[in-house]
Coordinates of C-alpha atoms in Angstrom, one line a residue:
Chain A
M23 CA 152.0 84.9 126.9
G24 CA 155.2 86.5 127.7
Q25 CA 157.7 88.9 126.4
K26 CA 160.1 87.6 123.8
H27 CA 162.9 89.0 121.9
V28 CA 162.0 89.1 118.5
L29 CA 165.4 89.5 115.2
I30 CA 163.4 90.3 112.0
T31 CA 165.4 90.1 109.0
F32 CA 165.0 92.3 106.3
N33 CA 166.4 91.0 102.5
R34 CA 164.6 92.3 99.7
V35 CA 165.4 95.3 97.9
P36 CA 163.2 97.9 99.0
Y37 CA 160.9 99.6 96.7
G38 CA 160.7 96.3 94.2
S39 CA 158.4 94.9 96.8
I40 CA 156.3 96.2 99.9
F41 CA 158.3 94.4 102.3
Y42 CA 161.2 96.8 103.3
T43 CA 158.1 99.1 104.7
E44 CA 155.6 96.4 105.9
G45 CA 158.5 94.2 107.9
L46 CA 158.9 97.9 109.3
R47 CA 155.2 98.2 110.1
A48 CA 155.4 94.7 111.9
A49 CA 157.5 95.8 114.1
V50 CA 156.3 98.4 115.4
G51 CA 152.8 96.7 116.0
V52 CA 154.9 93.6 117.5
T53 CA 157.0 96.1 120.3
S54 CA 153.6 97.8 120.8
G55 CA 151.3 95.5 121.8
I56 CA 151.0 94.8 125.5
D57 CA 153.8 92.3 126.1
E58 CA 156.2 94.7 125.1
H59 CA 158.1 92.4 122.5
T60 CA 161.7 94.1 121.7
V61 CA 163.8 93.3 118.3
D62 CA 166.4 93.6 115.9
L63 CA 166.1 94.8 112.9
L64 CA 168.6 92.5 110.9
Y65 CA 169.5 93.5 107.0
L66 CA 171.3 90.5 104.8
G67 CA 171.8 89.6 101.8
D68 CA 170.4 92.4 98.9
G69 CA 168.2 94.0 102.3
V70 CA 171.4 95.9 102.9
N71 CA 170.3 98.4 99.9
F72 CA 167.7 99.8 102.5
C73 CA 170.6 101.3 104.5
L74 CA 171.9 103.4 101.9
K75 CA 171.1 107.4 103.2
D76 CA 170.2 108.2 99.7
V77 CA 167.5 106.1 99.8
D78 CA 164.0 107.5 99.9
R79 CA 162.5 106.9 103.6
T80 CA 158.8 108.5 102.9
D81 CA 156.9 105.4 103.5
S82 CA 159.2 104.2 106.4
A83 CA 159.7 106.9 108.2
R84 CA 157.3 107.1 110.9
Y85 CA 158.5 102.7 111.7
L86 CA 161.8 104.0 111.6
T87 CA 161.4 106.8 113.5
T88 CA 158.8 104.8 116.1
L89 CA 161.8 101.8 116.2
A90 CA 164.6 104.4 117.0
A91 CA 162.3 106.0 120.3
Q92 CA 163.2 102.4 121.5
D93 CA 167.2 102.5 120.3
V94 CA 166.4 100.1 117.9
N95 CA 168.1 101.0 115.1
L96 CA 169.1 98.8 112.0
K97 CA 172.0 96.4 111.7
A98 CA 173.9 95.6 108.0
E99 CA 175.7 92.4 107.5
K100 CA 179.4 93.4 106.2
E101 CA 179.9 90.9 104.3
A102 CA 176.5 91.5 102.9
L103 CA 177.6 95.2 102.0
Q104 CA 181.2 93.3 100.8
D105 CA 179.6 91.5 98.1
R106 CA 177.5 94.4 96.9
N107 CA 181.0 96.5 96.9
I108 CA 178.8 99.4 99.5
A109 CA 181.3 101.3 101.6
E110 CA 180.5 102.1 105.0
S111 CA 180.4 105.8 103.9
E112 CA 177.1 105.0 101.9
L113 CA 175.0 103.8 104.6
A114 CA 172.7 106.2 106.6
D115 CA 173.5 107.7 110.2
D116 CA 171.1 104.9 112.1
V117 CA 172.9 102.3 110.0
E118 CA 175.4 99.7 112.5
V119 CA 177.3 97.5 111.0
V120 CA 177.4 93.9 112.5
S121 CA 179.7 91.5 111.3
R122 CA 178.7 87.6 109.9
S123 CA 179.6 85.9 114.0
Q124 CA 177.4 88.9 114.7
A125 CA 174.5 88.2 112.8
L126 CA 174.6 85.0 114.1
E127 CA 174.5 86.0 118.2
L128 CA 171.7 88.4 117.0
I129 CA 169.8 84.9 115.8
C130 CA 171.1 82.7 118.9
K131 CA 170.0 85.8 121.2
A132 CA 166.6 86.1 119.7
D133 CA 163.0 83.6 121.1
V134 CA 161.9 84.0 117.2
T135 CA 162.6 85.5 114.0
I136 CA 161.2 87.2 111.1
D137 CA 161.9 87.4 107.8
F138 CA 160.6 89.8 105.1
Chain B
M3 CA 163.7 100.1 65.4
S4 CA 165.9 98.0 67.8
N5 CA 165.0 95.3 70.6
L6 CA 164.0 97.5 73.5
Y7 CA 165.1 95.6 76.5
L8 CA 162.5 96.0 79.4
V9 CA 164.9 95.3 82.4
D10 CA 163.7 94.5 86.0
Q11 CA 164.0 91.8 88.4
P12 CA 164.9 88.6 89.0
Y13 CA 165.1 87.4 86.2
G14 CA 165.5 90.8 83.9
G15 CA 169.2 89.3 84.0
N16 CA 168.7 86.7 80.7
G17 CA 167.5 90.2 79.1
V18 CA 170.6 91.8 79.7
N19 CA 172.7 88.2 78.4
L20 CA 170.4 89.1 75.1
A21 CA 171.4 92.2 75.3
V22 CA 175.0 92.3 75.5
Q23 CA 174.9 89.2 72.8
D24 CA 172.6 91.9 70.4
S25 CA 173.9 95.2 68.5
D26 CA 171.0 96.0 67.9
A27 CA 169.8 96.0 71.4
V28 CA 169.0 99.3 73.2
V29 CA 167.8 98.4 78.0
V30 CA 166.0 100.5 80.2
L31 CA 166.0 99.7 84.3
I32 CA 163.4 99.8 85.5
Q33 CA 162.4 99.2 88.7
D34 CA 164.8 97.2 91.0
G35 CA 166.7 96.6 87.6
V36 CA 168.7 99.6 88.5
Y37 CA 170.4 96.8 90.7
L38 CA 172.2 94.7 88.1
D39 CA 175.6 95.6 86.8
V40 CA 175.2 97.0 83.5
S41 CA 179.2 97.5 83.2
G42 CA 179.1 94.2 80.7
L43 CA 176.1 96.2 78.1
S44 CA 178.3 99.2 78.3
G45 CA 181.8 97.5 77.3
A46 CA 179.9 95.7 74.5
G47 CA 179.1 99.6 73.3
R48 CA 175.0 99.4 73.8
T49 CA 173.1 102.0 75.3
V50 CA 171.2 101.7 78.9
Y51 CA 168.7 103.9 80.1
A52 CA 166.5 103.7 83.6
V53 CA 163.8 105.4 85.1
K54 CA 165.0 108.1 86.8
R55 CA 162.7 107.3 89.3
D56 CA 162.9 104.4 90.1
V57 CA 166.8 105.3 90.6
E58 CA 166.1 107.8 92.7
R59 CA 163.6 106.1 95.5
R60 CA 166.9 103.6 95.9
G61 CA 169.2 106.2 96.4
L62 CA 171.5 104.8 93.8
E63 CA 172.1 108.3 92.2
S64 CA 175.9 107.7 92.6
R65 CA 176.0 104.2 92.5
V66 CA 173.7 103.5 89.1
P67 CA 176.6 104.5 86.6
S68 CA 176.6 108.7 84.9
T69 CA 176.3 106.5 81.6
V70 CA 173.4 105.5 82.4
K71 CA 171.3 107.4 80.5
R72 CA 167.9 108.8 83.5
I73 CA 164.8 108.8 81.9
G74 CA 161.3 109.8 83.0
F75 CA 158.4 107.8 81.4
D76 CA 157.5 110.4 78.5
E77 CA 161.1 109.3 77.0
L78 CA 159.7 104.9 78.1
V79 CA 156.8 105.6 76.1
D80 CA 158.5 107.4 73.0
L81 CA 161.3 104.6 73.3
I82 CA 158.4 102.1 73.2
E83 CA 156.8 103.6 70.3
A84 CA 160.3 103.7 68.5
N85 CA 161.3 99.9 68.7
K86 CA 160.1 96.7 69.4
V87 CA 159.5 95.7 72.9
V88 CA 161.9 92.7 74.2
N89 CA 160.2 92.9 77.8
F90 CA 162.3 91.1 80.7
A91 CA 160.3 93.0 83.6
Chain C
M11 CA 149.8 107.1 67.4
A12 CA 150.3 103.4 68.2
T13 CA 148.4 101.5 70.0
I14 CA 150.1 100.1 73.2
G15 CA 149.9 96.8 74.3
V16 CA 150.1 96.4 78.5
L17 CA 150.2 92.5 80.1
L18 CA 149.3 93.1 83.7
T19 CA 150.7 90.2 86.1
G20 CA 151.1 91.8 89.3
G21 CA 148.7 92.8 92.2
P22 CA 148.5 96.0 94.3
F23 CA 151.0 96.5 96.9
Q24 CA 152.6 93.1 97.0
Y25 CA 155.5 94.2 94.3
E26 CA 155.2 97.4 92.2
H27 CA 154.8 96.3 88.5
W28 CA 151.7 97.7 89.1
E29 CA 152.9 101.2 89.0
T30 CA 155.3 101.1 86.3
A31 CA 152.0 100.0 84.1
V32 CA 150.0 102.1 85.2
D33 CA 152.7 105.0 84.9
I34 CA 153.5 104.3 81.1
G35 CA 149.7 103.9 80.0
D36 CA 149.6 107.5 82.1
A37 CA 152.4 108.8 79.9
A38 CA 151.2 107.6 76.3
L39 CA 147.1 108.3 76.7
A40 CA 148.7 111.7 77.2
K41 CA 150.7 111.6 74.0
G42 CA 147.7 110.3 72.2
H43 CA 148.5 106.6 72.1
K44 CA 145.9 104.0 72.6
V45 CA 146.6 101.6 75.8
K46 CA 144.8 98.3 75.5
Y47 CA 145.3 96.5 79.6
F48 CA 144.8 93.2 79.8
F49 CA 145.0 92.2 83.9
Y50 CA 146.0 89.0 84.2
L51 CA 146.9 86.4 87.4
D52 CA 146.7 88.9 90.5
G53 CA 147.1 91.6 88.0
V54 CA 143.0 91.3 88.2
Y55 CA 143.5 92.1 92.1
N56 CA 144.6 96.3 90.8
P57 CA 140.2 97.1 90.5
V58 CA 138.5 96.0 93.3
S59 CA 137.2 99.7 94.2
Y60 CA 136.8 99.3 98.0
Q61 CA 140.7 99.9 98.3
T62 CA 141.5 101.8 101.9
F63 CA 144.7 102.5 103.7
P64 CA 144.9 105.0 106.2
D65 CA 147.2 108.5 104.8
L66 CA 146.8 106.9 101.4
D67 CA 144.4 109.4 98.9
V68 CA 144.9 107.7 96.2
M69 CA 145.0 103.4 95.8
P70 CA 145.6 101.2 92.5
K71 CA 142.1 101.2 91.8
D72 CA 141.9 105.2 92.0
R73 CA 144.9 105.2 89.0
V74 CA 142.5 102.4 86.9
Q75 CA 139.6 104.4 87.3
E76 CA 141.8 107.4 85.8
L77 CA 143.4 105.2 82.8
V78 CA 139.4 104.2 82.3
A79 CA 138.6 108.3 82.4
K80 CA 141.3 109.0 79.5
G81 CA 140.5 106.3 77.6
A82 CA 142.4 103.4 78.3
E83 CA 140.6 100.2 77.6
I84 CA 140.8 97.6 80.6
I85 CA 139.8 93.7 80.6
A86 CA 140.7 91.4 82.7
C87 CA 141.3 87.2 82.8
G88 CA 137.4 86.3 84.4
I89 CA 139.6 82.9 85.2
C90 CA 142.4 84.8 86.8
V91 CA 139.1 86.7 88.4
N92 CA 137.3 84.2 89.5
A93 CA 140.2 82.2 91.3
R94 CA 141.3 84.4 93.4
G95 CA 136.7 84.9 94.7
L96 CA 136.2 88.3 92.7
Q97 CA 132.6 86.7 91.5
G98 CA 133.0 88.2 88.0
G99 CA 134.4 91.4 89.0
K100 CA 131.6 92.8 90.7
D101 CA 132.9 94.9 92.7
Y102 CA 135.5 96.3 90.1
V103 CA 135.6 100.0 89.2
E104 CA 133.9 101.6 86.5
G105 CA 135.1 100.4 82.8
A106 CA 137.0 97.9 84.2
N107 CA 135.8 94.9 82.3
V108 CA 136.2 90.7 82.8
G109 CA 136.8 88.6 79.7
G110 CA 139.1 85.8 78.8
L111 CA 142.6 85.0 77.0
P112 CA 140.4 85.5 73.5
D113 CA 140.8 89.2 74.3
F114 CA 143.6 89.3 74.3
A115 CA 144.9 87.2 71.8
E116 CA 143.1 90.3 70.5
I117 CA 145.0 92.8 71.8
V118 CA 147.6 91.2 70.8
G119 CA 147.0 91.3 66.8
E120 CA 146.2 95.2 66.9
C121 CA 148.6 96.7 69.5
D122 CA 151.9 98.0 67.6
R123 CA 154.1 97.0 70.8
L124 CA 153.1 95.3 73.8
V125 CA 155.0 96.0 77.3
T126 CA 154.7 93.0 80.1
L127 CA 154.6 93.7 83.0
Chain D
M25 CA 144.5 93.3 63.7
G26 CA 146.5 90.0 62.3
Q27 CA 148.4 87.2 62.4
K28 CA 151.4 87.6 64.8
H29 CA 154.0 85.6 66.1
V30 CA 154.6 86.1 69.3
L31 CA 157.7 84.4 71.8
I32 CA 157.1 83.8 75.2
T33 CA 160.1 83.9 77.7
F34 CA 159.8 81.5 80.9
N35 CA 162.3 83.0 83.4
R36 CA 161.3 81.3 87.0
V37 CA 162.0 77.9 88.1
P38 CA 158.7 76.0 88.3
Y39 CA 156.5 75.1 91.4
G40 CA 157.7 78.6 93.8
S41 CA 155.2 80.4 91.4
I42 CA 152.5 79.5 88.9
F43 CA 153.9 81.6 86.2
Y44 CA 155.3 78.5 84.5
T45 CA 151.9 77.0 84.4
E46 CA 149.7 79.8 84.0
G47 CA 152.6 81.2 80.7
L48 CA 151.4 77.8 79.1
R49 CA 147.7 78.8 79.4
A50 CA 148.7 82.5 78.1
A51 CA 150.1 80.6 74.8
V52 CA 147.4 78.7 74.5
G53 CA 144.9 81.1 74.8
V54 CA 146.9 83.5 72.3
T55 CA 147.4 80.7 69.3
S56 CA 144.3 79.7 70.2
G57 CA 142.1 83.4 69.3
I58 CA 140.1 84.3 65.6
D59 CA 144.0 85.9 64.2
E60 CA 145.7 82.9 64.3
H61 CA 149.1 83.8 66.6
T62 CA 152.1 81.9 66.0
V63 CA 154.5 81.2 69.1
D64 CA 157.0 80.1 70.2
L65 CA 158.3 79.0 73.7
L66 CA 162.0 80.1 74.9
Y67 CA 163.1 78.6 78.9
L68 CA 166.0 80.8 79.6
G69 CA 168.0 81.2 83.1
D70 CA 165.9 79.1 86.3
G71 CA 163.2 78.7 83.7
V72 CA 165.1 75.8 81.9
N73 CA 164.2 73.7 85.2
F74 CA 161.1 73.3 83.7
C75 CA 163.0 71.0 80.7
L76 CA 164.4 68.8 83.5
K77 CA 162.4 65.1 82.5
D78 CA 161.2 64.2 85.6
V79 CA 159.4 67.7 86.5
D80 CA 155.7 66.9 87.8
R81 CA 154.0 68.3 84.7
T82 CA 150.2 67.5 86.4
D83 CA 149.3 71.0 85.8
S84 CA 150.8 72.2 82.3
A85 CA 150.0 68.7 80.4
R86 CA 147.4 70.1 78.9
Y87 CA 148.4 73.6 77.3
L88 CA 151.6 71.2 76.4
T89 CA 149.8 69.1 73.9
T90 CA 147.2 71.7 72.6
L91 CA 150.6 73.1 71.7
A92 CA 152.4 70.3 70.5
A93 CA 149.1 69.6 68.2
Q94 CA 150.4 73.0 66.5
D95 CA 154.6 71.7 66.7
V96 CA 155.0 74.4 69.5
N97 CA 158.1 72.4 71.2
L98 CA 159.4 73.8 73.8
K99 CA 163.2 75.4 73.5
A100 CA 165.8 75.9 76.4
E101 CA 169.4 78.0 76.2
K102 CA 172.3 75.3 76.4
E103 CA 174.0 78.0 77.9
A104 CA 171.7 78.6 80.9
L105 CA 171.5 74.5 81.5
Q106 CA 175.8 74.3 81.3
D107 CA 175.8 77.4 83.6
R108 CA 173.3 74.6 85.8
N109 CA 175.3 72.0 85.2
I110 CA 172.3 70.3 83.6
A111 CA 173.0 67.6 81.2
E112 CA 171.1 67.4 77.5
S113 CA 170.8 63.7 78.8
E114 CA 168.7 65.2 81.9
L115 CA 165.9 66.9 79.3
A116 CA 162.4 66.1 78.9
D117 CA 161.9 65.0 75.0
D118 CA 160.0 67.6 74.0
V119 CA 162.6 70.3 74.8
E120 CA 165.4 71.4 72.3
V121 CA 168.3 73.3 73.0
V122 CA 168.9 76.4 71.5
S123 CA 172.1 78.8 71.2
R124 CA 171.9 81.7 73.3
S125 CA 172.4 83.3 69.0
Q126 CA 170.1 81.4 68.1
A127 CA 167.3 82.6 71.4
L128 CA 168.7 86.0 69.5
E129 CA 167.6 84.9 66.7
L130 CA 164.1 83.9 68.2
I131 CA 163.1 87.3 69.7
C132 CA 164.5 89.7 66.1
K133 CA 162.1 86.7 64.3
A134 CA 159.3 87.6 67.2
D135 CA 157.1 90.5 66.7
V136 CA 155.8 90.6 70.6
T137 CA 157.5 89.1 73.0
I138 CA 155.9 88.0 76.4
D139 CA 157.9 87.6 79.7
F140 CA 156.5 84.9 82.3
Chain E
M28 CA 151.4 69.6 123.2
A29 CA 153.2 73.3 121.9
T30 CA 151.9 76.2 119.6
I31 CA 152.8 76.8 116.7
G32 CA 152.1 80.6 115.1
V33 CA 152.5 80.9 111.4
L34 CA 152.6 84.0 109.7
L35 CA 151.7 83.7 105.9
T36 CA 152.0 87.0 103.2
G37 CA 151.6 85.4 100.2
G38 CA 148.5 84.8 98.6
P39 CA 146.7 82.6 96.5
F40 CA 147.4 81.1 93.0
Q41 CA 150.7 83.1 92.8
Y42 CA 152.8 81.9 95.0
E43 CA 153.5 78.7 96.9
H44 CA 154.1 79.8 100.3
W45 CA 150.7 79.7 101.2
E46 CA 150.4 75.4 100.4
T47 CA 153.3 74.9 102.9
A48 CA 151.7 77.1 105.3
V49 CA 148.6 74.8 105.1
D50 CA 150.8 71.8 104.8
I51 CA 152.8 72.7 108.0
G52 CA 149.2 73.4 109.8
D53 CA 147.1 70.0 108.9
A54 CA 150.3 67.9 110.0
A55 CA 150.8 70.1 113.2
L56 CA 147.2 69.6 114.0
A57 CA 147.4 65.8 113.1
K58 CA 149.8 66.0 116.0
G59 CA 147.4 67.8 118.1
H60 CA 149.7 70.9 118.6
K61 CA 147.1 74.1 118.7
V62 CA 148.1 76.4 115.1
K63 CA 147.4 79.8 115.2
Y64 CA 148.1 81.8 111.8
F65 CA 148.1 85.5 111.5
F66 CA 147.8 86.6 107.9
Y67 CA 149.3 89.9 106.5
L68 CA 150.1 91.4 103.0
D69 CA 149.1 89.5 100.1
G70 CA 147.8 86.5 102.8
V71 CA 144.6 88.1 103.6
Y72 CA 143.4 86.8 100.6
N73 CA 143.5 83.7 101.3
P74 CA 139.8 82.9 103.2
V75 CA 137.7 85.0 100.5
S76 CA 135.3 82.1 100.2
Y77 CA 134.1 82.2 96.5
Q78 CA 137.0 81.4 94.7
T79 CA 136.2 78.7 91.8
F80 CA 138.4 77.1 88.8
P81 CA 138.0 74.9 86.7
D82 CA 138.6 71.3 87.4
L83 CA 139.8 72.5 90.5
D84 CA 137.9 70.4 94.1
V85 CA 139.8 71.8 96.1
M86 CA 140.7 75.6 95.9
P87 CA 142.9 77.4 98.8
K88 CA 139.6 78.6 101.0
D89 CA 138.5 75.1 101.5
R90 CA 142.3 74.5 102.5
V91 CA 141.7 77.2 105.1
Q92 CA 138.4 76.5 106.2
E93 CA 139.5 73.0 107.1
L94 CA 142.7 74.2 109.1
V95 CA 139.6 76.4 110.7
A96 CA 137.2 72.8 111.5
K97 CA 140.2 71.4 113.1
G98 CA 140.5 73.8 115.5
A99 CA 143.3 76.4 113.9
E100 CA 143.0 79.8 114.9
I101 CA 143.0 82.6 111.5
I102 CA 144.0 86.0 112.4
A103 CA 144.0 88.6 109.3
C104 CA 145.6 92.3 109.3
G105 CA 142.9 94.4 108.7
I106 CA 144.9 96.9 107.5
C107 CA 145.7 94.7 105.0
V108 CA 142.1 93.8 104.3
N109 CA 140.7 96.8 103.2
A110 CA 144.0 97.9 101.8
R111 CA 143.1 95.3 98.8
G112 CA 139.2 96.3 99.2
L113 CA 138.0 92.9 100.3
Q114 CA 135.6 95.1 103.2
G115 CA 136.6 94.2 106.5
G116 CA 136.7 90.5 105.3
K117 CA 132.5 89.9 104.7
D118 CA 133.8 87.2 101.9
Y119 CA 135.3 85.2 104.3
V120 CA 135.4 81.5 104.7
E121 CA 133.9 80.6 108.8
G122 CA 136.4 80.9 111.0
A123 CA 139.1 83.5 109.1
N124 CA 138.4 85.8 111.4
V125 CA 139.7 90.2 110.8
G126 CA 141.7 91.2 113.4
G127 CA 145.4 93.8 113.7
L128 CA 148.9 94.1 114.2
P129 CA 148.7 93.7 118.4
D130 CA 146.7 90.2 117.1
F131 CA 150.0 88.9 116.1
A132 CA 152.2 90.9 119.1
E133 CA 149.9 88.0 121.1
I134 CA 150.3 85.0 119.3
V135 CA 153.8 85.9 119.4
G136 CA 154.3 86.1 123.2
E137 CA 151.6 82.9 122.8
C138 CA 153.8 81.0 120.5
D139 CA 156.6 78.2 120.9
R140 CA 157.7 78.3 117.5
L141 CA 156.8 81.1 115.1
V142 CA 157.0 80.2 111.4
T143 CA 157.2 83.1 108.6
L144 CA 156.1 82.0 104.8
Chain F
M13 CA 167.6 72.4 120.4
S14 CA 169.5 73.6 117.7
N15 CA 168.7 76.4 115.7
L16 CA 166.5 74.8 112.4
Y17 CA 167.0 77.2 109.1
L18 CA 163.6 76.8 106.8
V19 CA 164.9 77.6 103.2
D20 CA 163.1 79.0 100.5
Q21 CA 164.1 81.3 97.4
P22 CA 164.6 83.9 96.6
Y23 CA 167.0 84.7 99.7
G24 CA 167.1 81.2 101.2
G25 CA 171.1 82.3 100.2
N26 CA 171.7 84.3 103.1
G27 CA 170.0 81.8 105.9
V28 CA 172.8 79.1 104.2
N29 CA 175.6 81.1 104.7
L30 CA 174.3 82.5 108.4
A31 CA 174.4 78.1 109.0
V32 CA 177.5 77.6 107.5
Q33 CA 179.4 79.3 110.5
D34 CA 176.3 78.2 112.2
S35 CA 177.4 74.4 114.3
D36 CA 174.0 74.4 115.7
A37 CA 172.6 74.6 112.9
V38 CA 169.7 72.3 110.7
V39 CA 168.8 73.4 107.6
V40 CA 165.1 72.1 105.8
L41 CA 165.1 73.2 102.1
I42 CA 160.9 73.9 101.3
Q43 CA 159.6 74.8 97.9
D44 CA 162.1 77.5 95.2
G45 CA 165.1 76.1 98.0
V46 CA 166.0 73.2 96.7
Y47 CA 167.5 74.5 94.1
L48 CA 169.8 75.3 96.6
D49 CA 173.3 74.2 96.5
V50 CA 174.4 73.3 100.4
S51 CA 177.3 71.6 99.3
G52 CA 178.9 74.3 101.6
L53 CA 176.4 73.4 104.4
S54 CA 177.2 69.4 103.7
G55 CA 181.0 70.4 103.3
A56 CA 180.3 72.1 107.1
G57 CA 178.9 69.2 108.6
R58 CA 175.1 70.3 108.8
T59 CA 172.4 68.3 108.4
V60 CA 169.7 69.4 105.4
Y61 CA 167.0 68.0 104.8
A62 CA 164.6 68.8 101.6
V63 CA 160.4 68.5 101.5
K64 CA 159.7 65.5 100.1
R65 CA 157.1 66.8 97.5
D66 CA 159.2 69.8 96.3
V67 CA 162.2 68.0 95.1
E68 CA 159.5 65.9 93.4
R69 CA 157.8 67.9 92.0
R70 CA 160.8 69.0 90.4
G71 CA 162.0 66.3 89.1
L72 CA 165.1 66.5 91.3
E73 CA 165.4 63.5 92.7
S74 CA 168.3 62.5 90.7
R75 CA 170.1 66.3 91.5
V76 CA 169.7 66.6 95.0
P77 CA 172.3 64.7 96.6
S78 CA 171.6 62.1 98.5
T79 CA 172.9 62.8 102.0
V80 CA 170.2 65.5 101.7
K81 CA 167.0 64.1 103.8
R82 CA 163.9 64.3 102.7
I83 CA 160.9 64.3 105.1
G84 CA 156.7 64.5 104.6
F85 CA 155.6 67.7 106.2
D86 CA 154.7 65.3 109.5
E87 CA 158.5 65.0 110.1
L88 CA 159.1 68.9 109.3
V89 CA 156.7 69.6 112.7
D90 CA 158.7 67.3 115.1
L91 CA 161.9 69.1 113.6
I92 CA 160.1 72.9 114.1
E93 CA 159.2 71.7 117.5
A94 CA 162.5 70.1 118.2
N95 CA 164.2 72.7 117.4
K96 CA 164.3 76.5 117.4
V97 CA 163.0 78.1 113.5
V98 CA 164.7 80.2 111.7
N99 CA 163.1 81.5 109.4
F100 CA 164.3 82.3 105.3
A101 CA 160.8 81.2 103.8

């Protein structure tokens, strides 16, 4: 037993499957256990599409609100955004852009990783 | 009666490749199909539709080109009735 | 009026094919078309009647039941049903029937259009 | 009611999901109904990986045997093979290579299409 | 000896994640490791005990039961179970239990390694 | 203790991209991950493994480079025990 730092990666576009929102539900669940694990949320590859500001967050808002209260924001990989021609101005306010090197640092910092 | 390509991911690209060469093709993007690059289709003169709700949910209103006509299920059913459906969804 | 066949291979929840399949059926029935569904592979999970989720009023099985109420025909692949432990669809919503690929072959023969999701 | 010609396309690699074999089961089912529909099997995109001669056909052999008895072979799109650097010499004996234009002819010839 | 946690989000049949998840568990148990599974999303379909398929002797639920017999711990997400109409896992093979995300959080805390499939 | 990337499709490419830059990376291809192009990984000097059964079923013995070491689940578990698992499967 013990507190761990968990990196959760999101790799799929939103809406064709439920991973984009059920991954957030898992993030809330992981942080609210008695061990009080901490999490980072990292959007990679097609996953960065969730970070667009106009994405409908009806299903995910409550999880994001809970996570934001723990100072957990959304980190989107810069290279993935560039590959998809997504400008930073198109992203939601709670999204932080990180480089691939920074993404790698998040992996190294994490005790465990989970992918959705 | 044209060939109506119903296109979703992950393999909708296979449908797009065929529709580019099919002078009788009409394409409808459904679900994650709205993420597909359709510039080749538009360039080849094909009419491309997208399910409005699927574009909106994903926040892609400004990213899916305006040449792609947004439709509801009502219009989608009319297209299905009027054409031969080629499934890639 | 046309007969539209729909082959659905996706289950409820995980992927959203089921929702498009239902939305197309709803719209087609509203226009007076006949709609015949064949649920294949994970598609057979959709009509299980005990689905419940906090804060969700309408579950996939409710949408299936509405389709039946509006006149859609629904047949699920029995081999797929039993593979998944659903015991001949004993917990299916009313009107969702269990059959086999010969029923699908019949839908293919009857339909004016076939949509696969 | 009535006999139809059905084009079944295979679009996914074998083994990560069951579509490669359950699609063949469906093909057998469709052709053995009272209407005696006929089928073409067309491998596109990643689907062409099923046509490699060394693929384990344990799960699919019986369906392929049934279909072969009806003179149904496997058609693989040449462009998809080329994109994946798959040479014709790597393909199984029952695979016929067709061009994208021929694939399009199969679509035009079909009364209905099914994708797996 | 290590404790290996496994998060499985894939159901039986449609995709093959379940098989890799079981194969890793089998091999880990044979080496004397502890293995703890959390079945999430479609992963909760795996332990349904009535699975049958012509010509197949071993079904996914049999593999799950073998894991339990060899000492693996199995907990399924109750919200996912009920969403899918599985009524609290009443038809689960023996030893496959229903819990919730707090159980997964505990597995995360306990495990030396976490594999997600 | 290295970072052990467990890589499958459809999004294993995200893991490969990271592993190429991660000098402490070891990569295991599982299931459809064996279809991934790993030349970048090998070129960067990373050790790449593939689950033998997954390569064989798909008939890829001659297509997955011989620099990719085939392993069974027994060896996979040893790798999991010895390293930190980075999941992309």
